[in-house]
Amino acid sequence: MYQFNDQFSTATSQFANVAASFNRLALENAEKAFGLHLAAIEENVNAAFAFAGELVEVRDADGLKAVWPKGLQVARASAERSLGAAQESFAGTVKTNEAIGALAKTQFEQASSQVKAEVEKATKAASKAAK
């Protein structure tokens, strides 16, 4: 009975450690993704307000024609920053999922070897008892 409790306790402890590792990896990834997107938003807002400041100073159609290309460039740069942040965030998520998958695979292999060892032990004990 005590052996079963020890095995259960060990298995539960291993499960808790692995779950904590999964959560740590996921939270680190979320933190990185949030930071990337927040930085992109900050740069986009700064660029938009800088352009708005120039736009407010325009007094005639010729001034608007001169500022218009810069507005398009600001919009393009903002879209590129946002897309770059999304791509980098996606790449980080893929790496995190690969790390979680590798950790899960290791745990399954370890549990499988433990079960196999217990089965072999039980088989040997049963064959000795049968003799």
PDB file of C-alpha atoms in Angstrom:
ATOM      1  CA  MET A   1       0.000   0.000   0.000  1.00  0.00           C
ATOM      2  CA  TYR A   2       2.787   2.406   0.898  1.00  0.00           C
ATOM      3  CA  GLN A   3       4.585   1.625  -2.345  1.00  0.00           C
ATOM      4  CA  PHE A   4       1.496   2.665  -4.302  1.00  0.00           C
ATOM      5  CA  ASN A   5       1.264   5.908  -2.318  1.00  0.00           C
ATOM      6  CA  ASP A   6       4.927   6.649  -3.007  1.00  0.00           C
ATOM      7  CA  GLN A   7       4.465   5.962  -6.703  1.00  0.00           C
ATOM      8  CA  PHE A   8       1.342   8.108  -6.826  1.00  0.00           C
ATOM      9  CA  SER A   9       3.086  10.894  -4.951  1.00  0.00           C
ATOM     10  CA  THR A  10       6.064  10.758  -7.295  1.00  0.00           C
ATOM     11  CA  ALA A  11       3.850  10.752 -10.379  1.00  0.00           C
ATOM     12  CA  THR A  12       1.802  13.655  -9.055  1.00  0.00           C
ATOM     13  CA  SER A  13       4.948  15.625  -8.282  1.00  0.00           C
ATOM     14  CA  GLN A  14       6.329  14.981 -11.769  1.00  0.00           C
ATOM     15  CA  PHE A  15       3.023  16.036 -13.319  1.00  0.00           C
ATOM     16  CA  ALA A  16       2.999  19.255 -11.299  1.00  0.00           C
ATOM     17  CA  ASN A  17       6.581  20.046 -12.318  1.00  0.00           C
ATOM     18  CA  VAL A  18       5.828  19.461 -15.988  1.00  0.00           C
ATOM     19  CA  ALA A  19       2.636  21.524 -15.805  1.00  0.00           C
ATOM     20  CA  ALA A  20       4.597  24.351 -14.184  1.00  0.00           C
ATOM     21  CA  SER A  21       7.169  24.139 -16.992  1.00  0.00           C
ATOM     22  CA  PHE A  22       4.408  24.264 -19.612  1.00  0.00           C
ATOM     23  CA  ASN A  23       2.866  27.295 -17.935  1.00  0.00           C
ATOM     24  CA  ARG A  24       6.233  29.042 -17.607  1.00  0.00           C
ATOM     25  CA  LEU A  25       6.982  28.552 -21.302  1.00  0.00           C
ATOM     26  CA  ALA A  26       3.519  29.740 -22.327  1.00  0.00           C
ATOM     27  CA  LEU A  27       3.672  32.821 -20.095  1.00  0.00           C
ATOM     28  CA  GLU A  28       7.151  33.750 -21.333  1.00  0.00           C
ATOM     29  CA  ASN A  29       5.893  33.508 -24.907  1.00  0.00           C
ATOM     30  CA  ALA A  30       2.829  35.610 -24.135  1.00  0.00           C
ATOM     31  CA  GLU A  31       5.019  38.213 -22.433  1.00  0.00           C
ATOM     32  CA  LYS A  32       7.345  38.416 -25.453  1.00  0.00           C
ATOM     33  CA  ALA A  33       4.424  38.653 -27.894  1.00  0.00           C
ATOM     34  CA  PHE A  34       2.728  41.345 -25.812  1.00  0.00           C
ATOM     35  CA  GLY A  35       5.986  43.302 -25.638  1.00  0.00           C
ATOM     36  CA  LEU A  36       6.499  43.086 -29.398  1.00  0.00           C
ATOM     37  CA  HIS A  37       2.987  44.270 -30.169  1.00  0.00           C
ATOM     38  CA  LEU A  38       3.113  47.017 -27.556  1.00  0.00           C
ATOM     39  CA  ALA A  39       6.387  48.335 -28.997  1.00  0.00           C
ATOM     40  CA  ALA A  40       4.930  48.308 -32.521  1.00  0.00           C
ATOM     41  CA  ILE A  41       1.816  50.144 -31.345  1.00  0.00           C
ATOM     42  CA  GLU A  42       3.944  52.720 -29.535  1.00  0.00           C
ATOM     43  CA  GLU A  43       6.024  53.388 -32.652  1.00  0.00           C
ATOM     44  CA  ASN A  44       2.895  53.565 -34.823  1.00  0.00           C
ATOM     45  CA  VAL A  45       1.211  56.043 -32.494  1.00  0.00           C
ATOM     46  CA  ASN A  46       4.329  58.214 -32.293  1.00  0.00           C
ATOM     47  CA  ALA A  47       4.628  58.263 -36.090  1.00  0.00           C
ATOM     48  CA  ALA A  48       0.928  59.064 -36.482  1.00  0.00           C
ATOM     49  CA  PHE A  49       1.076  61.951 -34.019  1.00  0.00           C
ATOM     50  CA  ALA A  50       4.228  63.315 -35.654  1.00  0.00           C
ATOM     51  CA  PHE A  51       2.465  63.245 -39.003  1.00  0.00           C
ATOM     52  CA  ALA A  52      -0.664  64.796 -37.499  1.00  0.00           C
ATOM     53  CA  GLY A  53       1.506  67.625 -36.161  1.00  0.00           C
ATOM     54  CA  GLU A  54       2.795  68.304 -39.665  1.00  0.00           C
ATOM     55  CA  LEU A  55      -0.695  67.977 -41.115  1.00  0.00           C
ATOM     56  CA  VAL A  56      -2.094  70.585 -38.737  1.00  0.00           C
ATOM     57  CA  GLU A  57       0.430  73.120 -40.003  1.00  0.00           C
ATOM     58  CA  VAL A  58      -0.777  72.744 -43.611  1.00  0.00           C
ATOM     59  CA  ARG A  59      -2.651  75.865 -44.737  1.00  0.00           C
ATOM     60  CA  ASP A  60      -3.351  75.282 -48.436  1.00  0.00           C
ATOM     61  CA  ALA A  61      -3.735  72.624 -51.133  1.00  0.00           C
ATOM     62  CA  ASP A  62      -0.087  72.830 -52.159  1.00  0.00           C
ATOM     63  CA  GLY A  63       0.988  72.117 -48.606  1.00  0.00           C
ATOM     64  CA  LEU A  64      -1.374  69.154 -48.513  1.00  0.00           C
ATOM     65  CA  LYS A  65       0.119  67.824 -51.751  1.00  0.00           C
ATOM     66  CA  ALA A  66       3.570  68.072 -50.202  1.00  0.00           C
ATOM     67  CA  VAL A  67       2.561  66.262 -46.986  1.00  0.00           C
ATOM     68  CA  TRP A  68       0.387  63.565 -48.601  1.00  0.00           C
ATOM     69  CA  PRO A  69       3.287  61.241 -49.639  1.00  0.00           C
ATOM     70  CA  LYS A  70       4.670  61.370 -46.119  1.00  0.00           C
ATOM     71  CA  GLY A  71       1.286  60.285 -44.779  1.00  0.00           C
ATOM     72  CA  LEU A  72       1.294  57.299 -47.098  1.00  0.00           C
ATOM     73  CA  GLN A  73       4.833  56.453 -45.991  1.00  0.00           C
ATOM     74  CA  VAL A  74       3.811  56.638 -42.320  1.00  0.00           C
ATOM     75  CA  ALA A  75       0.849  54.335 -42.984  1.00  0.00           C
ATOM     76  CA  ARG A  76       3.055  51.889 -44.896  1.00  0.00           C
ATOM     77  CA  ALA A  77       5.731  51.864 -42.180  1.00  0.00           C
ATOM     78  CA  SER A  78       3.061  51.321 -39.513  1.00  0.00           C
ATOM     79  CA  ALA A  79       1.592  48.384 -41.412  1.00  0.00           C
ATOM     80  CA  GLU A  80       5.063  46.876 -41.880  1.00  0.00           C
ATOM     81  CA  ARG A  81       5.857  47.250 -38.161  1.00  0.00           C
ATOM     82  CA  SER A  82       2.572  45.622 -37.190  1.00  0.00           C
ATOM     83  CA  LEU A  83       3.064  42.761 -39.635  1.00  0.00           C
ATOM     84  CA  GLY A  84       6.669  42.281 -38.487  1.00  0.00           C
ATOM     85  CA  ALA A  85       5.566  42.103 -34.862  1.00  0.00           C
ATOM     86  CA  ALA A  86       2.871  39.583 -35.758  1.00  0.00           C
ATOM     87  CA  GLN A  87       5.332  37.421 -37.701  1.00  0.00           C
ATOM     88  CA  GLU A  88       7.904  37.514 -34.902  1.00  0.00           C
ATOM     89  CA  SER A  89       5.204  36.712 -32.373  1.00  0.00           C
ATOM     90  CA  PHE A  90       4.032  33.764 -34.483  1.00  0.00           C
ATOM     91  CA  ALA A  91       7.601  32.466 -34.816  1.00  0.00           C
ATOM     92  CA  GLY A  92       8.030  32.673 -31.044  1.00  0.00           C
ATOM     93  CA  THR A  93       4.779  30.798 -30.533  1.00  0.00           C
ATOM     94  CA  VAL A  94       5.906  28.042 -32.894  1.00  0.00           C
ATOM     95  CA  LYS A  95       9.205  27.704 -30.995  1.00  0.00           C
ATOM     96  CA  THR A  96       7.362  27.638 -27.672  1.00  0.00           C
ATOM     97  CA  ASN A  97       4.996  24.944 -28.920  1.00  0.00           C
ATOM     98  CA  GLU A  98       7.950  22.896 -30.146  1.00  0.00           C
ATOM     99  CA  ALA A  99       9.586  23.200 -26.716  1.00  0.00           C
ATOM    100  CA  ILE A 100       6.350  22.170 -24.998  1.00  0.00           C
ATOM    101  CA  GLY A 101       5.998  19.233 -27.398  1.00  0.00           C
ATOM    102  CA  ALA A 102       9.558  18.098 -26.712  1.00  0.00           C
ATOM    103  CA  LEU A 103       8.956  18.346 -22.977  1.00  0.00           C
ATOM    104  CA  ALA A 104       5.735  16.340 -23.284  1.00  0.00           C
ATOM    105  CA  LYS A 105       7.471  13.718 -25.422  1.00  0.00           C
ATOM    106  CA  THR A 106      10.228  13.372 -22.824  1.00  0.00           C
ATOM    107  CA  GLN A 107       7.650  12.927 -20.081  1.00  0.00           C
ATOM    108  CA  PHE A 108       5.721  10.302 -22.050  1.00  0.00           C
ATOM    109  CA  GLU A 109       8.921   8.398 -22.787  1.00  0.00           C
ATOM    110  CA  GLN A 110       9.955   8.570 -19.144  1.00  0.00           C
ATOM    111  CA  ALA A 111       6.541   7.387 -17.949  1.00  0.00           C
ATOM    112  CA  SER A 112       6.567   4.610 -20.525  1.00  0.00           C
ATOM    113  CA  SER A 113       9.950   3.362 -19.369  1.00  0.00           C
ATOM    114  CA  GLN A 114       8.796   3.455 -15.745  1.00  0.00           C
ATOM    115  CA  VAL A 115       5.676   1.450 -16.574  1.00  0.00           C
ATOM    116  CA  LYS A 116       7.710  -1.021 -18.604  1.00  0.00           C
ATOM    117  CA  ALA A 117      10.114  -1.480 -15.679  1.00  0.00           C
ATOM    118  CA  GLU A 118       7.211  -2.066 -13.285  1.00  0.00           C
ATOM    119  CA  VAL A 119       5.636  -4.606 -15.660  1.00  0.00           C
ATOM    120  CA  GLU A 120       8.921  -6.490 -15.962  1.00  0.00           C
ATOM    121  CA  LYS A 121       9.303  -6.441 -12.189  1.00  0.00           C
ATOM    122  CA  ALA A 122       5.758  -7.734 -11.691  1.00  0.00           C
ATOM    123  CA  THR A 123       6.268 -10.414 -14.359  1.00  0.00           C
ATOM    124  CA  LYS A 124       9.427 -11.644 -12.661  1.00  0.00           C
ATOM    125  CA  ALA A 125       7.703 -11.688  -9.286  1.00  0.00           C
ATOM    126  CA  ALA A 126       4.735 -13.612 -10.737  1.00  0.00           C
ATOM    127  CA  SER A 127       6.983 -16.176 -12.443  1.00  0.00           C
ATOM    128  CA  LYS A 128       8.882 -16.719  -9.183  1.00  0.00           C
ATOM    129  CA  ALA A 129       5.629 -17.144  -7.279  1.00  0.00           C
ATOM    130  CA  ALA A 130       4.377 -19.665  -9.852  1.00  0.00           C
ATOM    131  CA  LYS A 131       7.410 -21.890  -9.420  1.00  0.00           C
TER     132      LYS A 131
END
